Amino acid sequence: MPFSDDVDLSQMPELSSNLMLLTAFENPDRFRFETAGEKIAQDYGASLAGKFSDEIAQNAPLEGFTEQCRMAVSQRAPTYYRSPLNSYARLVLPTWGEGHVMLLLAAVTKTS
């Protein structure tokens, strides 16, 4: 598992509009959007930065997203979700910091 401080979105400019960074909190498990790419915010229909995943409507492309984040943290492994109805897929990658999963890197892409 990569370290949280190794994540640098400026090194991936061609992907940044499809990426999100979320801080993972424990007890209770919550996930705060630090950044959400332009394409994600456009598809979702609202800005996400600073909001918690359990405070937003779980609609495309983020339906079931909080549960996917919980699975990535509990399993300490990447999780993948492909929407059967909305033609997109999502990947959530946990990163390690300060002795626990500290940050999640997530990507959303259109599928055919």
mmCIF file of C-alpha atoms in Angstrom:
data_model
loop_
_atom_site.group_PDB
_atom_site.id
_atom_site.type_symbol
_atom_site.label_atom_id
_atom_site.label_comp_id
_atom_site.label_asym_id
_atom_site.label_seq_id
_atom_site.Cartn_x
_atom_site.Cartn_y
_atom_site.Cartn_z
ATOM 1 C CA MET A 1 0.000 0.000 0.000
ATOM 2 C CA PRO A 2 1.472 3.396 -0.919
ATOM 3 C CA PHE A 3 2.049 6.075 1.686
ATOM 4 C CA SER A 4 -0.381 9.009 1.730
ATOM 5 C CA ASP A 5 2.374 11.558 1.276
ATOM 6 C CA ASP A 6 3.405 9.829 -1.977
ATOM 7 C CA VAL A 7 0.135 10.879 -3.660
ATOM 8 C CA ASP A 8 0.708 13.940 -5.848
ATOM 9 C CA LEU A 9 -2.094 14.760 -8.272
ATOM 10 C CA SER A 10 0.089 17.329 -10.035
ATOM 11 C CA GLN A 11 2.067 14.369 -11.406
ATOM 12 C CA MET A 12 -1.090 13.099 -13.162
ATOM 13 C CA PRO A 13 -2.549 16.182 -14.910
ATOM 14 C CA GLU A 14 -4.154 14.166 -17.715
ATOM 15 C CA LEU A 15 -6.164 12.186 -15.136
ATOM 16 C CA SER A 16 -6.945 14.909 -12.594
ATOM 17 C CA SER A 17 -10.463 15.672 -13.853
ATOM 18 C CA ASN A 18 -11.440 12.054 -13.059
ATOM 19 C CA LEU A 19 -9.712 11.768 -9.656
ATOM 20 C CA MET A 20 -10.755 12.363 -6.056
ATOM 21 C CA LEU A 21 -8.794 12.504 -2.817
ATOM 22 C CA LEU A 22 -10.594 11.780 0.440
ATOM 23 C CA THR A 23 -9.373 11.876 4.011
ATOM 24 C CA ALA A 24 -10.404 8.760 5.951
ATOM 25 C CA PHE A 25 -11.556 9.224 9.557
ATOM 26 C CA GLU A 26 -12.124 6.482 12.131
ATOM 27 C CA ASN A 27 -14.735 6.033 14.871
ATOM 28 C CA PRO A 28 -17.015 6.707 13.110
ATOM 29 C CA ASP A 29 -15.793 5.813 9.635
ATOM 30 C CA ARG A 30 -16.241 8.933 7.503
ATOM 31 C CA PHE A 31 -14.672 10.187 4.297
ATOM 32 C CA ARG A 32 -14.157 13.865 3.454
ATOM 33 C CA PHE A 33 -13.596 14.997 -0.120
ATOM 34 C CA GLU A 34 -10.377 17.006 -0.262
ATOM 35 C CA THR A 35 -10.490 17.332 -4.042
ATOM 36 C CA ALA A 36 -12.802 16.093 -6.751
ATOM 37 C CA GLY A 37 -11.928 16.497 -10.400
ATOM 38 C CA GLU A 38 -13.912 18.762 -12.699
ATOM 39 C CA LYS A 39 -15.429 15.886 -14.679
ATOM 40 C CA ILE A 40 -16.650 14.167 -11.500
ATOM 41 C CA ALA A 41 -18.214 17.364 -10.127
ATOM 42 C CA GLN A 42 -19.816 18.023 -13.532
ATOM 43 C CA ASP A 43 -21.272 14.491 -13.773
ATOM 44 C CA TYR A 44 -22.428 14.619 -10.141
ATOM 45 C CA GLY A 45 -23.880 18.104 -10.539
ATOM 46 C CA ALA A 46 -22.242 19.821 -7.562
ATOM 47 C CA SER A 47 -18.932 20.713 -5.962
ATOM 48 C CA LEU A 48 -17.763 18.064 -3.493
ATOM 49 C CA ALA A 49 -14.654 19.555 -1.842
ATOM 50 C CA GLY A 50 -14.994 19.768 1.924
ATOM 51 C CA LYS A 51 -18.106 17.565 2.096
ATOM 52 C CA PHE A 52 -18.351 14.136 3.702
ATOM 53 C CA SER A 53 -19.418 11.220 1.524
ATOM 54 C CA ASP A 54 -22.287 10.395 3.915
ATOM 55 C CA GLU A 55 -23.654 13.949 3.610
ATOM 56 C CA ILE A 56 -24.184 13.905 -0.149
ATOM 57 C CA ALA A 57 -26.849 12.255 -2.273
ATOM 58 C CA GLN A 58 -25.590 8.874 -3.454
ATOM 59 C CA ASN A 59 -26.343 9.393 -7.141
ATOM 60 C CA ALA A 60 -24.202 8.798 -10.237
ATOM 61 C CA PRO A 61 -21.305 8.605 -10.354
ATOM 62 C CA LEU A 62 -21.173 8.207 -6.572
ATOM 63 C CA GLU A 63 -23.962 5.787 -5.671
ATOM 64 C CA GLY A 64 -22.703 3.299 -3.106
ATOM 65 C CA PHE A 65 -19.493 5.300 -2.759
ATOM 66 C CA THR A 66 -19.405 5.509 1.046
ATOM 67 C CA GLU A 67 -19.713 1.728 1.312
ATOM 68 C CA GLN A 68 -16.975 1.253 -1.279
ATOM 69 C CA CYS A 69 -14.690 3.533 0.762
ATOM 70 C CA ARG A 70 -15.471 1.559 3.937
ATOM 71 C CA MET A 71 -14.539 -1.683 2.151
ATOM 72 C CA ALA A 72 -11.243 -0.233 0.883
ATOM 73 C CA VAL A 73 -10.337 0.844 4.429
ATOM 74 C CA SER A 74 -11.428 -2.358 6.190
ATOM 75 C CA GLN A 75 -9.761 -4.637 3.631
ATOM 76 C CA ARG A 76 -6.756 -2.331 3.232
ATOM 77 C CA ALA A 77 -6.976 -3.072 -0.468
ATOM 78 C CA PRO A 78 -8.239 -1.449 -3.673
ATOM 79 C CA THR A 79 -11.940 -1.799 -4.448
ATOM 80 C CA TYR A 80 -13.594 -1.683 -7.866
ATOM 81 C CA TYR A 81 -17.187 -0.900 -8.759
ATOM 82 C CA ARG A 82 -18.814 -0.966 -12.192
ATOM 83 C CA SER A 83 -22.281 0.520 -12.501
ATOM 84 C CA PRO A 84 -24.668 -1.782 -14.337
ATOM 85 C CA LEU A 85 -26.918 1.121 -15.359
ATOM 86 C CA ASN A 86 -24.900 4.316 -15.675
ATOM 87 C CA SER A 87 -21.940 3.307 -17.861
ATOM 88 C CA TYR A 88 -19.121 4.155 -15.488
ATOM 89 C CA ALA A 89 -16.601 2.389 -13.278
ATOM 90 C CA ARG A 90 -14.899 3.482 -10.075
ATOM 91 C CA LEU A 91 -11.655 2.467 -8.370
ATOM 92 C CA VAL A 92 -10.767 3.359 -4.757
ATOM 93 C CA LEU A 93 -7.168 2.935 -3.573
ATOM 94 C CA PRO A 94 -6.266 3.218 0.129
ATOM 95 C CA THR A 95 -3.026 4.874 1.203
ATOM 96 C CA TRP A 96 -1.204 4.502 4.498
ATOM 97 C CA GLY A 97 -0.217 7.235 6.937
ATOM 98 C CA GLU A 98 0.224 7.623 10.684
ATOM 99 C CA GLY A 99 -0.431 3.934 11.322
ATOM 100 C CA HIS A 100 -3.754 3.598 9.476
ATOM 101 C CA VAL A 101 -5.467 4.148 6.142
ATOM 102 C CA MET A 102 -5.326 7.915 6.000
ATOM 103 C CA LEU A 103 -6.203 8.935 2.463
ATOM 104 C CA LEU A 104 -8.177 7.397 -0.383
ATOM 105 C CA LEU A 105 -7.400 8.024 -4.028
ATOM 106 C CA ALA A 106 -10.435 7.370 -6.212
ATOM 107 C CA ALA A 107 -10.994 7.459 -9.965
ATOM 108 C CA VAL A 108 -14.134 7.433 -12.080
ATOM 109 C CA THR A 109 -14.211 6.591 -15.770
ATOM 110 C CA LYS A 110 -16.890 6.117 -18.401
ATOM 111 C CA THR A 111 -17.415 2.614 -19.724
ATOM 112 C CA SER A 112 -19.164 1.498 -22.875
#
